[in-house]
Coordinates of C-alpha atoms and ligand atoms in Angstrom, one line a residue:
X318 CA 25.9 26.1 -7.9
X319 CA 22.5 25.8 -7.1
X320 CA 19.9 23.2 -7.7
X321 CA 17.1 23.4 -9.3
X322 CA 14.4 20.2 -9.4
X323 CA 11.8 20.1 -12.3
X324 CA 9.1 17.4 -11.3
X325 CA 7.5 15.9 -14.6
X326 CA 4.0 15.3 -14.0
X327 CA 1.5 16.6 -16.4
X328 CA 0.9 13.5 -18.4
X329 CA -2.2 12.0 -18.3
X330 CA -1.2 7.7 -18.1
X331 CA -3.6 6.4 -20.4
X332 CA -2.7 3.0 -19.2
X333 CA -3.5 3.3 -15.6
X334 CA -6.9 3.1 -17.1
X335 CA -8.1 5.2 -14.1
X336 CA -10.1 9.0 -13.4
X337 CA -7.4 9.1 -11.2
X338 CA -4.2 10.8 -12.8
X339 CA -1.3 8.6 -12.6
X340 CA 0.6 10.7 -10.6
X341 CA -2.0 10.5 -7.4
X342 CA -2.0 6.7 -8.1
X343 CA -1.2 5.4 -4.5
X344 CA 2.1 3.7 -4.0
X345 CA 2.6 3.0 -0.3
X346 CA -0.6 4.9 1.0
X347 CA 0.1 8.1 -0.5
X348 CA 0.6 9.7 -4.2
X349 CA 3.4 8.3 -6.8
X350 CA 4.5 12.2 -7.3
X351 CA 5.0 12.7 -3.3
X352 CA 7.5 10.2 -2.9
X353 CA 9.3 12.2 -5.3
X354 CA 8.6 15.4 -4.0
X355 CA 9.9 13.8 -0.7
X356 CA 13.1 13.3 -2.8
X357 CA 13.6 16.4 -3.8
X358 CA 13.3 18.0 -0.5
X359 CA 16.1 15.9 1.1
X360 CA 18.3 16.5 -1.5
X361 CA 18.3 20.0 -0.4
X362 CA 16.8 21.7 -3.8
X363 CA 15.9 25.3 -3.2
X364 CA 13.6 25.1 -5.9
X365 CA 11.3 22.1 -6.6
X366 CA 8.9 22.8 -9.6
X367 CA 6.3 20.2 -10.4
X368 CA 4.8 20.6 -14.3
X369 CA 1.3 19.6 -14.0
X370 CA -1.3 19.4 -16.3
X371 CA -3.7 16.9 -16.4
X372 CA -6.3 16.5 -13.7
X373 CA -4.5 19.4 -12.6
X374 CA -7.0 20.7 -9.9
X375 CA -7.0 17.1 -8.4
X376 CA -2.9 17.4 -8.4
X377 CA -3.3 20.7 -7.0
X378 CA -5.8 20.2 -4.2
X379 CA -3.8 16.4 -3.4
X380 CA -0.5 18.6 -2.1
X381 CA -1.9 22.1 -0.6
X382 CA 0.1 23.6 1.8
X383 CA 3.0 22.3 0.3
X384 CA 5.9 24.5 -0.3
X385 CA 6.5 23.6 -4.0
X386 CA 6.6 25.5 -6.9
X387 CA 4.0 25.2 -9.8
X388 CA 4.1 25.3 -13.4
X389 CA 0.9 24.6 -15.5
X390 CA 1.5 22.4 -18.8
X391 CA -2.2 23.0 -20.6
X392 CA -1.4 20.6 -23.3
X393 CA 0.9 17.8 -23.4
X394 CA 3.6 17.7 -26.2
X395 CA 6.3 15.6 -24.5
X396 CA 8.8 16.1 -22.0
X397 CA 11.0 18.5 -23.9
X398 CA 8.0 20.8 -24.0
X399 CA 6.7 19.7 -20.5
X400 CA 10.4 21.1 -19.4
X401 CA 10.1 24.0 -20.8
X402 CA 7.2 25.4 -18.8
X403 CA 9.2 25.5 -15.6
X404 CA 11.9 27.5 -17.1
X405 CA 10.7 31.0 -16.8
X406 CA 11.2 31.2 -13.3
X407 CA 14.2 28.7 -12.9
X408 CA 17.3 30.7 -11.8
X409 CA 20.0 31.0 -14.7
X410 CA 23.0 30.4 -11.7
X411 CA 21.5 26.9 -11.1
X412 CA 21.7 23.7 -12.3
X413 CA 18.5 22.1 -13.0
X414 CA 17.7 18.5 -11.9
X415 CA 14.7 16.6 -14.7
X416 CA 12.2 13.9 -12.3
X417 CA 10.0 12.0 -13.9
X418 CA 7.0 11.8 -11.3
X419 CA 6.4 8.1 -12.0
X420 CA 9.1 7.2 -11.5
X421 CA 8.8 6.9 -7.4
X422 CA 11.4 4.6 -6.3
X423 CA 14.6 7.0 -7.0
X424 CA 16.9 7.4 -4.0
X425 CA 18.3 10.6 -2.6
X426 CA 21.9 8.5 -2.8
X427 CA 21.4 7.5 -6.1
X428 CA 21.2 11.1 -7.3
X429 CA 23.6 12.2 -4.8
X430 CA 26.0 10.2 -6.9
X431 CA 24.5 11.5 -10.2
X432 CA 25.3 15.2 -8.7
X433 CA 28.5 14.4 -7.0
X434 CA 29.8 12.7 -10.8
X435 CA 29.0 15.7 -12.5
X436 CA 31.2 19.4 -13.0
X437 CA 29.1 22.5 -12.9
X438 CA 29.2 23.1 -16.7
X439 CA 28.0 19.1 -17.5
X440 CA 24.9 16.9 -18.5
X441 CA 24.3 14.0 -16.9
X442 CA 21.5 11.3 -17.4
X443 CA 21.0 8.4 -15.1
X444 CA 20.5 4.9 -17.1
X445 CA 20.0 1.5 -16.0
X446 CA 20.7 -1.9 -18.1
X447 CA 17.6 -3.9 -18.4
X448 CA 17.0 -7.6 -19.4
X449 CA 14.4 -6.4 -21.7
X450 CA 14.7 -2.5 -22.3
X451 CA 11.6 -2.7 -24.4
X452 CA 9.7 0.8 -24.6
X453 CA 12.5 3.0 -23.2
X454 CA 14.2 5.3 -24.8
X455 CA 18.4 3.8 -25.3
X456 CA 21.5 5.1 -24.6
X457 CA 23.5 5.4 -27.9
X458 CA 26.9 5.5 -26.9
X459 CA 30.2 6.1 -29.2
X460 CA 33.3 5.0 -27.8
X461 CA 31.8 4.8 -24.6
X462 CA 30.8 8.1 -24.4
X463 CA 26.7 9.3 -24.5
X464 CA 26.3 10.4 -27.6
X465 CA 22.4 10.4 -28.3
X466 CA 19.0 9.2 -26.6
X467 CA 16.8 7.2 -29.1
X468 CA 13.4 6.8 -28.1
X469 CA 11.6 3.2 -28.6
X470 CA 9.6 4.3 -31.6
X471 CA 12.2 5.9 -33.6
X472 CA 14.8 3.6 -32.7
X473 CA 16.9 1.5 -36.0
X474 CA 16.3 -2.8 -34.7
X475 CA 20.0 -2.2 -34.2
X476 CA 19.3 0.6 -31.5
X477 CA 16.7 -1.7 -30.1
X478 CA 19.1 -4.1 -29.3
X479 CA 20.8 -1.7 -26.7
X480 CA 20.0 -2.6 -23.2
X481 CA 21.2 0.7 -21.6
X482 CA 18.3 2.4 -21.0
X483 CA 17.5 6.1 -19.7
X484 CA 15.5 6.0 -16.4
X485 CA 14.4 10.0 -17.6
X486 CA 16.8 11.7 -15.0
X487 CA 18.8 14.1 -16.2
X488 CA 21.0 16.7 -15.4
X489 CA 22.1 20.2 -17.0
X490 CA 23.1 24.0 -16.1
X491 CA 20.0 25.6 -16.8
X492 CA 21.1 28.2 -18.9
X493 CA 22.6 26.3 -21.6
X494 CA 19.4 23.7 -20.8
X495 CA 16.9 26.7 -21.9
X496 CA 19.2 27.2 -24.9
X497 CA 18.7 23.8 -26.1
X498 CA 15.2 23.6 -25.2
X499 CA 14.4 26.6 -27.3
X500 CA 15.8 24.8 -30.6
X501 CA 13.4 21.7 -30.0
X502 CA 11.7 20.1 -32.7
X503 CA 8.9 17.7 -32.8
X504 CA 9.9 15.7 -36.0
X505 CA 9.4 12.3 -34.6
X506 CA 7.2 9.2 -34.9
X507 CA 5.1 10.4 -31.5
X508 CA 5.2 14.5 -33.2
X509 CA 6.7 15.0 -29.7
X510 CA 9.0 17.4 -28.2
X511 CA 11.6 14.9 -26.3
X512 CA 13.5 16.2 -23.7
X513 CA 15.8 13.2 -24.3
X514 CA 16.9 15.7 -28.0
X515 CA 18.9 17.5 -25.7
X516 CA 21.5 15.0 -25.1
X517 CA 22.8 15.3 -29.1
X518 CA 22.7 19.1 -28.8
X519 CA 24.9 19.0 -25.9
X520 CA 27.0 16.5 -27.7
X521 CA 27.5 18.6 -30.8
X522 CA 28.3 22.4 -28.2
X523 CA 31.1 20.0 -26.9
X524 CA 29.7 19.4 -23.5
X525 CA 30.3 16.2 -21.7
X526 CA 27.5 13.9 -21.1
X527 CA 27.7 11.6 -18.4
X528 CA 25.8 8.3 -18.5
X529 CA 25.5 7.6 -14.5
X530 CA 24.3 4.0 -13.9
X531 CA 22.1 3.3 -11.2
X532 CA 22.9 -0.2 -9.3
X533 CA 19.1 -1.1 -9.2
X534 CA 16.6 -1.3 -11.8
X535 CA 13.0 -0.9 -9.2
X536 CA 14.6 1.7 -8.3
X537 CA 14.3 3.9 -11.4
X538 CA 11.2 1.5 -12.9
X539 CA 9.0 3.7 -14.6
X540 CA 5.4 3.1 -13.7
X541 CA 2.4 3.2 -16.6
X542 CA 0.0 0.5 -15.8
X543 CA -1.3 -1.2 -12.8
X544 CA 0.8 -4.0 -13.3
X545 CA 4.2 -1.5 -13.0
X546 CA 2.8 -0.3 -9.6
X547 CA 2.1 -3.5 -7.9
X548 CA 5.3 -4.4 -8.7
X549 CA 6.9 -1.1 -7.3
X550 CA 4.2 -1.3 -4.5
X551 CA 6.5 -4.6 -3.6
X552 CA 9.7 -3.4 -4.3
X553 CA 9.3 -0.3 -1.8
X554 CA 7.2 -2.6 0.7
X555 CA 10.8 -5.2 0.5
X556 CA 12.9 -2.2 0.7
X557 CA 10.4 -0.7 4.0
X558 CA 10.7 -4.2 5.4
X559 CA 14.5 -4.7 5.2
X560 CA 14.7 -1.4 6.8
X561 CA 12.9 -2.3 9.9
X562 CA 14.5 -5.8 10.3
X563 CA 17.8 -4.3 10.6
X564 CA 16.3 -2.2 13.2
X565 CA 15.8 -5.8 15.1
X566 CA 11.5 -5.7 13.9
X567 CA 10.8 -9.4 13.7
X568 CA 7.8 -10.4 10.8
X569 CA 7.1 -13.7 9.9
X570 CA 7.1 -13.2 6.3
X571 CA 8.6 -10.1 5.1
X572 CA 6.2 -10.2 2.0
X573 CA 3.1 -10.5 3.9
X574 CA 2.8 -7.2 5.3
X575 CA 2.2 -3.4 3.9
X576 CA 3.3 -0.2 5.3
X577 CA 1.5 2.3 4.4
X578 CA 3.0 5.4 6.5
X579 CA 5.6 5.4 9.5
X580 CA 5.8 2.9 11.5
X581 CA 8.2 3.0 14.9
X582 CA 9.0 0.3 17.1
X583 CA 10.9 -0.2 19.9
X584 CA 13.0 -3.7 20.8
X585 CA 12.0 -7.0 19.7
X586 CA 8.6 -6.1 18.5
X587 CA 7.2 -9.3 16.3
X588 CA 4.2 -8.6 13.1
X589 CA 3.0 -11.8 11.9
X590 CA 1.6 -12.3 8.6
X591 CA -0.5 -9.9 6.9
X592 CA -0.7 -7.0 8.5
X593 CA -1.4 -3.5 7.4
X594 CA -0.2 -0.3 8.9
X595 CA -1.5 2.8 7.9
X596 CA -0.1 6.6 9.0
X597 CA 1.8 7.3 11.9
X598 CA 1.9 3.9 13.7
X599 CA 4.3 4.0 17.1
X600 CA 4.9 0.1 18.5
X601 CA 6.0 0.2 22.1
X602 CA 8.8 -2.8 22.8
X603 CA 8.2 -6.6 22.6
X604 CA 4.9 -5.2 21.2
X605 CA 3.0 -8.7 19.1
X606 CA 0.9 -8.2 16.3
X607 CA -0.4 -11.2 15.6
X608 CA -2.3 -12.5 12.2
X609 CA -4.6 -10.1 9.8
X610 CA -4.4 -6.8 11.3
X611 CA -4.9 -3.2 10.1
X612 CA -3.0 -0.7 12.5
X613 CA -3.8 2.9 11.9
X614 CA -2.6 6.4 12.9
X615 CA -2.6 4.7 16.7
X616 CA 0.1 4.3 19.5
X617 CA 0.4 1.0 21.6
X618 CA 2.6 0.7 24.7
X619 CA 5.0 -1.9 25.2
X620 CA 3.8 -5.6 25.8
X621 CA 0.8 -5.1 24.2
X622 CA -0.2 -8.0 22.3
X623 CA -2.8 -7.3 19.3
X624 CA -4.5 -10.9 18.8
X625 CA -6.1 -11.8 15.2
X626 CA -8.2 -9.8 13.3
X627 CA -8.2 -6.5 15.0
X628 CA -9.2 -3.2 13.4
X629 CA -7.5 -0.5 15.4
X630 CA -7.5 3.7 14.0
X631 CA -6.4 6.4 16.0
X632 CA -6.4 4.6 19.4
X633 CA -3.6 4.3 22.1
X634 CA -2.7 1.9 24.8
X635 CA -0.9 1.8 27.7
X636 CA 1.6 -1.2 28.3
X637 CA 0.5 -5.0 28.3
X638 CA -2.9 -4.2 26.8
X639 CA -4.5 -7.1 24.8
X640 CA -6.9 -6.4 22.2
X641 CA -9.0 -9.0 20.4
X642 CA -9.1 -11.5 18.6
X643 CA -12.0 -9.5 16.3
X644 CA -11.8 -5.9 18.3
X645 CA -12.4 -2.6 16.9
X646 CA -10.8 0.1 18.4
X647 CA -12.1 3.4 16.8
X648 CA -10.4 7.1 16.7
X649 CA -10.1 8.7 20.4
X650 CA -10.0 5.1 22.0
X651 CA -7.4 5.8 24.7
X652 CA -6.4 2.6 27.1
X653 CA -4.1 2.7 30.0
X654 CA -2.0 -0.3 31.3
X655 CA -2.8 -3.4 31.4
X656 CA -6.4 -3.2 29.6
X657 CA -8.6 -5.6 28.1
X658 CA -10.5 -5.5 25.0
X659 CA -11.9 -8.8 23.7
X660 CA -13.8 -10.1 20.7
X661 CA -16.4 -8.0 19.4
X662 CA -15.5 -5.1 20.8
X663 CA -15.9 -1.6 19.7
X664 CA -14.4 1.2 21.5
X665 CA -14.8 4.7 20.5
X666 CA -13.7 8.0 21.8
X667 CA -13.5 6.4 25.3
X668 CA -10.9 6.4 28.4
X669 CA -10.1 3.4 29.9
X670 CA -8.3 3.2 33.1
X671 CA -6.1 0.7 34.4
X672 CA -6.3 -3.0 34.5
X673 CA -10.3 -2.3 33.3
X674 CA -11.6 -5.7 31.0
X675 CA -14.5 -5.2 28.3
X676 CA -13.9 -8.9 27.0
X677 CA -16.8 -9.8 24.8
X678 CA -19.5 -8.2 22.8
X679 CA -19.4 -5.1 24.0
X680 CA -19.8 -1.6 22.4
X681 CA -18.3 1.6 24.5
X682 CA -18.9 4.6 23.1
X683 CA -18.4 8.3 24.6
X684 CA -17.4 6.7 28.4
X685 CA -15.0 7.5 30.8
X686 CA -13.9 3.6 32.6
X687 CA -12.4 4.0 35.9
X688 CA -9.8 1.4 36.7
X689 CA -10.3 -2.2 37.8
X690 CA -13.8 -2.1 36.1
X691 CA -15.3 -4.9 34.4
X692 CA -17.9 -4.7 32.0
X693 CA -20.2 -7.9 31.3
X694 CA -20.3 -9.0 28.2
X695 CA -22.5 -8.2 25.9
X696 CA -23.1 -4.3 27.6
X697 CA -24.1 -1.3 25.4
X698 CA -23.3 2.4 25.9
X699 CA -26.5 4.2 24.4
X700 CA -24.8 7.1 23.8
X701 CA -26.5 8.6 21.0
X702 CA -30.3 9.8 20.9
X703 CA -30.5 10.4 17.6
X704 CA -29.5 13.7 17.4
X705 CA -27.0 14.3 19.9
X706 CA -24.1 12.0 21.6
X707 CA -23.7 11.8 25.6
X708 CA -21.0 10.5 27.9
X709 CA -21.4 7.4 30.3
X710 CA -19.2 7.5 33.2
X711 CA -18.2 4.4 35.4
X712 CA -16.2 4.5 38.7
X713 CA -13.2 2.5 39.9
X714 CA -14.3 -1.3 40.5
X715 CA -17.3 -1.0 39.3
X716 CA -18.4 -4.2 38.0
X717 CA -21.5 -4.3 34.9
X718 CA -23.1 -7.6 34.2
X719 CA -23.7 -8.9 31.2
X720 CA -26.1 -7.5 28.5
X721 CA -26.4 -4.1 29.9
X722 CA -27.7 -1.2 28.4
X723 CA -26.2 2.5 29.9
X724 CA -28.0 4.7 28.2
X725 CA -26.2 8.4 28.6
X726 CA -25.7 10.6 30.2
X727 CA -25.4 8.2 33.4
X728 CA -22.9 7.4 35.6
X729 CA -22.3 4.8 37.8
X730 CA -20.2 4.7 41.0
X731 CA -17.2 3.5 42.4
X732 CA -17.5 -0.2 43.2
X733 CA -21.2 -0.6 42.0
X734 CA -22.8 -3.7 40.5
X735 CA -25.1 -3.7 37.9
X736 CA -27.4 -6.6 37.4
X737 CA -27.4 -8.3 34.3
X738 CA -30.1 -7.5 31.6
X739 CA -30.8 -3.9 33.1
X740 CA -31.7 -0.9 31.0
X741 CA -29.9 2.0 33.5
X742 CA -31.4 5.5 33.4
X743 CA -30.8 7.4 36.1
X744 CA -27.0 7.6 38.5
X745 CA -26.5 4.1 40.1
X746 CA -24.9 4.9 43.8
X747 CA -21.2 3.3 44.6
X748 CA -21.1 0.2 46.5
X749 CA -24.4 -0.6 45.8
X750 CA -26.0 -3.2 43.6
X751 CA -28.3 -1.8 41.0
X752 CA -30.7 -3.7 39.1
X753 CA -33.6 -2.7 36.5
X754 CA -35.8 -6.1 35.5
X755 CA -39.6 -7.1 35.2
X756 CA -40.1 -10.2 37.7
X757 CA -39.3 -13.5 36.2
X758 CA -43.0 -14.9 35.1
X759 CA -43.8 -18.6 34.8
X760 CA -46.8 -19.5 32.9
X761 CA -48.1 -22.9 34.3
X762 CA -50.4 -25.0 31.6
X763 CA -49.0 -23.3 28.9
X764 CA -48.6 -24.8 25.3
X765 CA -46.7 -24.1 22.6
X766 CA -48.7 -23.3 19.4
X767 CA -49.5 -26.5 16.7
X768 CA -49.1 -26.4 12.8
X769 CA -52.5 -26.0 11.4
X770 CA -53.8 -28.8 9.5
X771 CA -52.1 -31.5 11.2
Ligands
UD1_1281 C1 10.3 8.8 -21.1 C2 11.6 9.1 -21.8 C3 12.3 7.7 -22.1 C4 12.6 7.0 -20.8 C5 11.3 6.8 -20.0 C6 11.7 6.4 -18.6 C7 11.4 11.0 -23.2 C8 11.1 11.6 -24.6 N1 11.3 9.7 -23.1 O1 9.5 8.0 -21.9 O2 13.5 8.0 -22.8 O3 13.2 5.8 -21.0 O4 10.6 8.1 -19.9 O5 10.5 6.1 -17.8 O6 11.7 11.8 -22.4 N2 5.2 14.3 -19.0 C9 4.7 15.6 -18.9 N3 4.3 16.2 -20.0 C10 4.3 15.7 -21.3 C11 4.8 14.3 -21.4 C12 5.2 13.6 -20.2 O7 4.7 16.1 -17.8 O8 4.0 16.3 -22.2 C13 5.6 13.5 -17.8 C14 4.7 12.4 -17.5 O9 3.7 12.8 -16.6 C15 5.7 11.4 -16.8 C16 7.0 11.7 -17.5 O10 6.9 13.0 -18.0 O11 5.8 11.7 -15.4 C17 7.4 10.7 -18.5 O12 6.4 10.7 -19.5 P1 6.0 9.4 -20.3 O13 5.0 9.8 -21.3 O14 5.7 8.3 -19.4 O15 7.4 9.1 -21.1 P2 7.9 7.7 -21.6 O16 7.3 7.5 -23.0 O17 7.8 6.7 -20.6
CA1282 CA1 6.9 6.6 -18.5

């Protein structure tokens, strides 16, 4: 048979306290409903429908160009009605699989199991036991079978005793699903229709319910507040982590870091505390990562050390570059081998060519660094005149004193000096030792000025 995936996301998650809808909510850089979208997709679903409904342009515009199907729910009356709306176009030969989408953590193997448990012709819903089971709907079972789901509100005290729990998965044929969801009432202390009603209907046609327990309660946490997605924010972040130590990543405190995309790394790469990766991050071998870094969308080649406090976005490096401590290295920043960028610098759209050091101070913008160059601290690439931006180009060798100003377009040749403190214009020849400074002036008798009054 084939599967079917109904996303749940249309309800609005008035505790998120947020104009954000709770499904975009970010949970490891990207939306709460995407993770399990991404879910759906590698269990091989030929049909994933998402119910949406509120903020429902926002939900809409967050996953365009994604192949998924939609069905609008204008008005939210539970999840039994929320089901409903994806129905039309759900194929009778299929089985149809019910995901909550906030409920993010939920492994393909996890509902593998769920699917692999389950004959063509049965209902299954994934439950967890909880400590404290407060505000989820129970499992009522009767001689160990599932007999009912009771919801927290309608629940007897005895029923709120149950710690068995239903994590909102569930699992039907669809045709006898759209039976039971046409005979759904709302007669319930939220005037509700509850998808979770389907459970005694199948009951009383004779069908067999399976209650599949998942081994881990993060992993079917449902998340409402901000407090729930901090705490899933961790769990994934632990479960990210483990992942990449058993790849042989070193970090000094596996809580003290956030992942935030993909991150690859070759051998014995080591990410000390606090450091945040965001998008496709690729980390060459014995690459270090020292304290307080963010790492985004960028690619650095093996033996490059990343010292403290680095802020590095769309930028790649060659092997045994060192950045920082306290550089910036903005999108296009592209550095070969053995490269140096130092403290307070700020590199932008720029090629750097072998063994080349900007160590201090420095802001390249636009320029095109031959190799072996080394640029004085405190130099500036004037590359934008206010309206437009223009490219500075230095040759091989070329060495640029401190506290120079390049103001583009200008290029300097191969092996040229550059004095320090000079504003450069115009082409400075190769070999050659360019300056631009007034004479040095010294002002004999001079005084400095006195406080008046005294
Ligand atoms: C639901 C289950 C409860 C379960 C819990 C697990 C029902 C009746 N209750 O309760 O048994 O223990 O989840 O987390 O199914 N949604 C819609 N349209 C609606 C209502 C909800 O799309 O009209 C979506 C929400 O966006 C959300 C999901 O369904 O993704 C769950 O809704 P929520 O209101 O959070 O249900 P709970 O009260 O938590
Ligand atoms: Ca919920």
């Amino acid at each position: 048979m084939g599967l079917s995936i109904v996303i749940l996301a249309a309800g609005q998650g008035t505790r998120m306290r947020s104009d954000l809808p709770k499904v975009l909510q970010p949970l490891a850089g990207r939306p709460l409903l995407s993770h399990v979208v991404d879910c759906a997709h590698v269990l091989g679903a030929e049909d994933v429908c998402v119910v949406y409904g509120h903020g429902g342009e926002q939900v809409l515009a967050a996953f365009d160009g994604q192949e998924l199907r939609w069905a609008l729910q204008a008005e939210q009356h539970g999840t039994g009605h929320a089901v409903m709306q994806a129905m039309p176009d759900t194929p009778d030969a299929n089985r149809v699989l019910v995901l909550f989408g906030d409920v993010p953590l939920l492994t393909p193997a996890t509902l593998e199991r769920l699917l692999a448990a389950t004959l063509d012709d049965e209902v299954a819903v994934l439950t967890v036991d909880l400590e404290d089971p407060t505000g989820y709907g129970r499992i009522v079972r009767k001689d160990g079978n599932v007999v009912r789901l009771v919801e927290q509100k309608d629940a007897t005290l005895a029923e709120q005793q149950i710690n068995e729990i239903n994590t909102g998965v569930m699992l039907s044929p669809a045709v006898r699903l759209k039976a039971w969801l046409d005979r759904l009432g709302n007669d319930n202390a939220q005037g509700e229709y509850y998808l979770t009603d389907v459970i005694e209907m199948a009951v009383s046609d004779g069908v067999v319910v399976n209650g599949v327990k998942a081994d881990d309660e993060d992993e079917v946490m449902g998340i409402n507040d901000k407090k729930q997605l901090a705490q899933a924010e961790r769990a994934l972040q632990a479960r990210l982590v483990d992942e990449l130590m058993a790849k042989g990543v070193g970090f000094a405190d596996p809580a003290r870091v956030d992942i935030r995309g993909t991150l690859t790394c070759g051998k014995d790469v080591f990410i000390d505390i606090n450091a945040v990766i965001e998008g496709d991050v690729e980390l060459g071998d014995g690459v270090v990562v020292e304290s307080n870094n963010l790492i985004r969308n960028s690619r650095l080649g093996a033996g490059t050390v990343v010292h403290s406090n680095c802020h590095i976005e769309g930028a790649t490096t060659g092997a045994n570059c060192e950045l920082g401590p306290f550089a910036r290295l903005r999108p296009g920043a592209e550095l070969a081998d053995n490269v140096k960028a130092g403290n307070f610098v700020e590199i932008k759209k720029s090629t750097i060519a072998e063994g080349s050091k900007v160590n201090h101070l420095t802001y390249v913008g636009d320029a095109e660094i031959g190799k072996g160059v080394n640029v004085g601290a405190g130099t500036i690439t004037c590359n934008y005149d206010g309206v437009n931006k223009h490219r500075t180009v230095i040759g091989d060798g070329a060495f640029i004193g401190s506290g120079v100003e390049l103001v583009a377009p200008v290029e300097i040749g191969a092996d040229a000096t550059i004095g320090a403190g000079s504003t450069i214009t115009k082409p400075a020849p190769d070999e050659a030792l360019t300056l631009e400074r007034a004479k040095q002036l010294t002002v004999k008798g001079w005084r400095r000025p006195v406080k008046k009054g005294s």
